[in-house]
Amino acid sequence: MKPYVIINAAMTVDGKIDTVERKGAGISSAEDRRRVLELRASVDAVLVGGHTLNSENPKLTVKDPLLAAQRLAAGLPENPAKVGIVTRAELDPDGDFIKAGPARRLIFTTPQTSAEQLAMLTAAGVEVLVHDGKRVDLGLALETLETLGIKRLMLEGGGTLIAEFIRLGFGNELQLYVAPKLFGGANAPTLVAGDGWSESEAKTLALVEVRVLDSAGGLLLCYLLQK
Ligand SMILES: NC(=O)c1ccc[n+]([C@@H]2O[C@H](COP(=O)([O-])OP(=O)(O)OC[C@H]3O[C@@H](n4cnc5c(N)ncnc54)[C@H](OP(=O)(O)O)[C@@H]3O)[C@@H](O)[C@H]2O)c1
């Protein structure tokens, strides 16, 4: 069994999820940031890929005290679990992924992560699961999360991990904020990275919602991923 996976991302009209500078550019509007917090508050875990984790060290908490209180009143932890999938973890022990909470924190990694980093993560209370092989086994990671009670999971990028989830058929839903902006740049990260697919292998999506989310013209597009 695997969790129900909602892929969430913010993208420019030209399909970029960051600029060529790769510094984690702001793309969401205030309305979209609110939607993201509400979506986070509705899931058991939030998951990010290693490049996003190592370079941006995201908080991944629900932030709003009201949303946190509603979770507590429903018998849930204040924040969803925070999960990182990273070939070689290089996390700052004082960074937000580790410190922002309270939240259960899990890192799936490989033997490429140093013994010092593994010791630091464990000492900080992070649950570390090391998979043999060059990369984390995503199917196994999802099955492990399901056995830990994670039934509904939000994948918050980046493009490499999103591509793998789609390739393997592990994504159920895509919620996409499209900002009225252009970043350009052939090397700027796009929504779905990886090696790509041929025309005959292209993935098809079923549109379930289109909404104008803000006065600036940002759109919310929701799709079901077809297996
Ligand atoms: N706008 C948005 O909504 C949004 C959200 C999040 C991130 N971003 C942007 O996305 C960019 C980062 O994306 P990214 O594509 O470079 O990386 P990413 O998806 O954040 O990270 C992929 C990581 O997962 C690791 N990994 C381990 N096992 C894997 C497996 N089985 N399959 C796939 N990956 C596996 C990869 O390791 P190796 O490749 O080293 O093996 C790599 O470290 C940043 O610029 C960030 O700002 C945008």
PDB file of C-alpha atoms in Angstrom, residues 38-160:
ATOM      1  CA  GLU A  38      -4.473  24.728   3.817  1.00  0.00           C
ATOM      2  CA  LEU A  39      -3.405  21.821   1.630  1.00  0.00           C
ATOM      3  CA  ARG A  40      -0.470  21.097   3.967  1.00  0.00           C
ATOM      4  CA  ALA A  41      -2.852  21.147   6.905  1.00  0.00           C
ATOM      5  CA  SER A  42      -4.951  18.460   5.171  1.00  0.00           C
ATOM      6  CA  VAL A  43      -2.180  15.889   4.697  1.00  0.00           C
ATOM      7  CA  ASP A  44      -0.284  13.437   6.898  1.00  0.00           C
ATOM      8  CA  ALA A  45       3.119  14.275   5.396  1.00  0.00           C
ATOM      9  CA  VAL A  46       4.863  16.759   3.141  1.00  0.00           C
ATOM     10  CA  LEU A  47       7.722  15.467   0.981  1.00  0.00           C
ATOM     11  CA  VAL A  48      10.539  17.250  -0.887  1.00  0.00           C
ATOM     12  CA  GLY A  49      13.472  16.178  -3.034  1.00  0.00           C
ATOM     13  CA  GLY A  50      17.107  16.418  -2.037  1.00  0.00           C
ATOM     14  CA  HIS A  51      18.132  19.440  -4.077  1.00  0.00           C
ATOM     15  CA  THR A  52      15.235  21.443  -2.665  1.00  0.00           C
ATOM     16  CA  LEU A  53      16.049  20.144   0.816  1.00  0.00           C
ATOM     17  CA  ASN A  54      19.808  20.764   0.730  1.00  0.00           C
ATOM     18  CA  SER A  55      19.641  24.164  -0.970  1.00  0.00           C
ATOM     19  CA  GLU A  56      16.465  25.703   0.445  1.00  0.00           C
ATOM     20  CA  ASN A  57      16.058  23.962   3.791  1.00  0.00           C
ATOM     21  CA  PRO A  58      12.269  24.560   3.737  1.00  0.00           C
ATOM     22  CA  LYS A  59      10.149  24.832   6.879  1.00  0.00           C
ATOM     23  CA  LEU A  60       7.207  22.786   5.496  1.00  0.00           C
ATOM     24  CA  THR A  61       5.003  23.613   8.492  1.00  0.00           C
ATOM     25  CA  VAL A  62       1.379  24.823   8.426  1.00  0.00           C
ATOM     26  CA  LYS A  63       2.525  28.157   9.927  1.00  0.00           C
ATOM     27  CA  ASP A  64      -1.003  29.494  10.678  1.00  0.00           C
ATOM     28  CA  PRO A  65      -1.893  28.927  14.388  1.00  0.00           C
ATOM     29  CA  LEU A  66      -5.574  28.439  13.464  1.00  0.00           C
ATOM     30  CA  LEU A  67      -4.754  25.618  11.023  1.00  0.00           C
ATOM     31  CA  ALA A  68      -2.446  24.069  13.624  1.00  0.00           C
ATOM     32  CA  ALA A  69      -5.191  24.315  16.263  1.00  0.00           C
ATOM     33  CA  GLN A  70      -7.713  22.681  13.910  1.00  0.00           C
ATOM     34  CA  ARG A  71      -5.332  19.774  13.364  1.00  0.00           C
ATOM     35  CA  LEU A  72      -4.809  19.376  17.109  1.00  0.00           C
ATOM     36  CA  ALA A  73      -8.582  19.503  17.719  1.00  0.00           C
ATOM     37  CA  ALA A  74      -8.985  16.707  15.152  1.00  0.00           C
ATOM     38  CA  GLY A  75      -6.482  14.584  17.084  1.00  0.00           C
ATOM     39  CA  LEU A  76      -3.698  15.128  14.542  1.00  0.00           C
ATOM     40  CA  PRO A  77      -0.153  16.352  15.172  1.00  0.00           C
ATOM     41  CA  GLU A  78       0.206  20.141  14.911  1.00  0.00           C
ATOM     42  CA  ASN A  79       2.124  19.778  11.635  1.00  0.00           C
ATOM     43  CA  PRO A  80       2.227  17.002   9.046  1.00  0.00           C
ATOM     44  CA  ALA A  81       5.382  14.877   9.052  1.00  0.00           C
ATOM     45  CA  LYS A  82       8.212  16.363   7.001  1.00  0.00           C
ATOM     46  CA  VAL A  83       9.950  13.945   4.653  1.00  0.00           C
ATOM     47  CA  GLY A  84      13.092  14.355   2.559  1.00  0.00           C
ATOM     48  CA  ILE A  85      14.257  12.041  -0.237  1.00  0.00           C
ATOM     49  CA  VAL A  86      17.940  12.712  -0.769  1.00  0.00           C
ATOM     50  CA  THR A  87      20.790  10.717  -2.281  1.00  0.00           C
ATOM     51  CA  ARG A  88      23.420  12.549  -0.229  1.00  0.00           C
ATOM     52  CA  ALA A  89      22.060  14.564   2.699  1.00  0.00           C
ATOM     53  CA  GLU A  90      23.950  17.757   3.511  1.00  0.00           C
ATOM     54  CA  LEU A  91      21.559  19.398   5.916  1.00  0.00           C
ATOM     55  CA  ASP A  92      22.305  22.307   8.197  1.00  0.00           C
ATOM     56  CA  PRO A  93      21.586  21.161  11.777  1.00  0.00           C
ATOM     57  CA  ASP A  94      20.264  24.660  12.550  1.00  0.00           C
ATOM     58  CA  GLY A  95      18.207  24.877   9.351  1.00  0.00           C
ATOM     59  CA  ASP A  96      14.442  25.028   9.103  1.00  0.00           C
ATOM     60  CA  PHE A  97      13.830  21.462   7.933  1.00  0.00           C
ATOM     61  CA  ILE A  98      15.262  20.210  11.223  1.00  0.00           C
ATOM     62  CA  LYS A  99      14.290  23.053  13.552  1.00  0.00           C
ATOM     63  CA  ALA A 100      10.837  24.266  12.387  1.00  0.00           C
ATOM     64  CA  GLY A 101       8.024  22.380  14.036  1.00  0.00           C
ATOM     65  CA  PRO A 102       7.046  20.586  16.116  1.00  0.00           C
ATOM     66  CA  ALA A 103       6.898  17.897  13.441  1.00  0.00           C
ATOM     67  CA  ARG A 104       7.935  14.340  12.849  1.00  0.00           C
ATOM     68  CA  ARG A 105      10.903  14.432  10.436  1.00  0.00           C
ATOM     69  CA  LEU A 106      12.055  11.584   8.210  1.00  0.00           C
ATOM     70  CA  ILE A 107      14.948  11.382   5.758  1.00  0.00           C
ATOM     71  CA  PHE A 108      15.225   8.610   3.178  1.00  0.00           C
ATOM     72  CA  THR A 109      18.778   8.499   1.886  1.00  0.00           C
ATOM     73  CA  THR A 110      21.563   6.253   0.576  1.00  0.00           C
ATOM     74  CA  PRO A 111      25.017   5.178   1.808  1.00  0.00           C
ATOM     75  CA  GLN A 112      26.362   8.306   0.027  1.00  0.00           C
ATOM     76  CA  THR A 113      25.346  10.360   3.071  1.00  0.00           C
ATOM     77  CA  SER A 114      28.321  10.696   5.426  1.00  0.00           C
ATOM     78  CA  ALA A 115      28.438   8.987   8.821  1.00  0.00           C
ATOM     79  CA  GLU A 116      28.775  12.437  10.463  1.00  0.00           C
ATOM     80  CA  GLN A 117      25.606  13.675   8.756  1.00  0.00           C
ATOM     81  CA  LEU A 118      23.706  10.508   9.712  1.00  0.00           C
ATOM     82  CA  ALA A 119      24.821  10.939  13.340  1.00  0.00           C
ATOM     83  CA  MET A 120      23.807  14.610  13.338  1.00  0.00           C
ATOM     84  CA  LEU A 121      20.356  13.833  11.909  1.00  0.00           C
ATOM     85  CA  THR A 122      19.724  11.042  14.402  1.00  0.00           C
ATOM     86  CA  ALA A 123      20.882  13.214  17.314  1.00  0.00           C
ATOM     87  CA  ALA A 124      18.464  15.917  16.137  1.00  0.00           C
ATOM     88  CA  GLY A 125      15.586  13.434  16.365  1.00  0.00           C
ATOM     89  CA  VAL A 126      15.214  12.879  12.618  1.00  0.00           C
ATOM     90  CA  GLU A 127      14.209   9.333  11.631  1.00  0.00           C
ATOM     91  CA  VAL A 128      16.759   8.258   9.029  1.00  0.00           C
ATOM     92  CA  LEU A 129      16.133   5.378   6.628  1.00  0.00           C
ATOM     93  CA  VAL A 130      19.105   4.370   4.484  1.00  0.00           C
ATOM     94  CA  HIS A 131      18.342   2.490   1.259  1.00  0.00           C
ATOM     95  CA  ASP A 132      21.058   0.472  -0.460  1.00  0.00           C
ATOM     96  CA  GLY A 133      21.636   1.464  -4.081  1.00  0.00           C
ATOM     97  CA  LYS A 134      22.477   4.658  -5.931  1.00  0.00           C
ATOM     98  CA  ARG A 135      19.188   6.373  -5.188  1.00  0.00           C
ATOM     99  CA  VAL A 136      16.348   6.029  -2.736  1.00  0.00           C
ATOM    100  CA  ASP A 137      13.819   3.336  -3.709  1.00  0.00           C
ATOM    101  CA  LEU A 138      10.722   5.520  -4.016  1.00  0.00           C
ATOM    102  CA  GLY A 139       8.245   2.623  -3.999  1.00  0.00           C
ATOM    103  CA  LEU A 140       9.748   1.233  -0.815  1.00  0.00           C
ATOM    104  CA  ALA A 141       9.841   4.705   0.761  1.00  0.00           C
ATOM    105  CA  LEU A 142       6.129   5.208   0.038  1.00  0.00           C
ATOM    106  CA  GLU A 143       5.265   1.758   1.410  1.00  0.00           C
ATOM    107  CA  THR A 144       7.243   2.539   4.573  1.00  0.00           C
ATOM    108  CA  LEU A 145       5.444   5.864   4.975  1.00  0.00           C
ATOM    109  CA  GLU A 146       2.080   4.129   4.577  1.00  0.00           C
ATOM    110  CA  THR A 147       2.930   1.659   7.337  1.00  0.00           C
ATOM    111  CA  LEU A 148       3.853   4.656   9.522  1.00  0.00           C
ATOM    112  CA  GLY A 149       0.307   5.984   9.159  1.00  0.00           C
ATOM    113  CA  ILE A 150       0.855   8.357   6.238  1.00  0.00           C
ATOM    114  CA  LYS A 151      -2.200   7.887   4.047  1.00  0.00           C
ATOM    115  CA  ARG A 152      -2.265  11.278   2.298  1.00  0.00           C
ATOM    116  CA  LEU A 153       0.964  12.880   1.168  1.00  0.00           C
ATOM    117  CA  MET A 154       1.835  16.170  -0.514  1.00  0.00           C
ATOM    118  CA  LEU A 155       4.886  16.266  -2.802  1.00  0.00           C
ATOM    119  CA  GLU A 156       6.261  19.806  -2.948  1.00  0.00           C
ATOM    120  CA  GLY A 157       8.954  19.335  -5.601  1.00  0.00           C
ATOM    121  CA  GLY A 158      11.383  19.782  -7.131  1.00  0.00           C
ATOM    122  CA  GLY A 159      11.134  18.784 -10.751  1.00  0.00           C
ATOM    123  CA  THR A 160      13.406  15.732 -10.513  1.00  0.00           C
TER     124      THR A 160
END
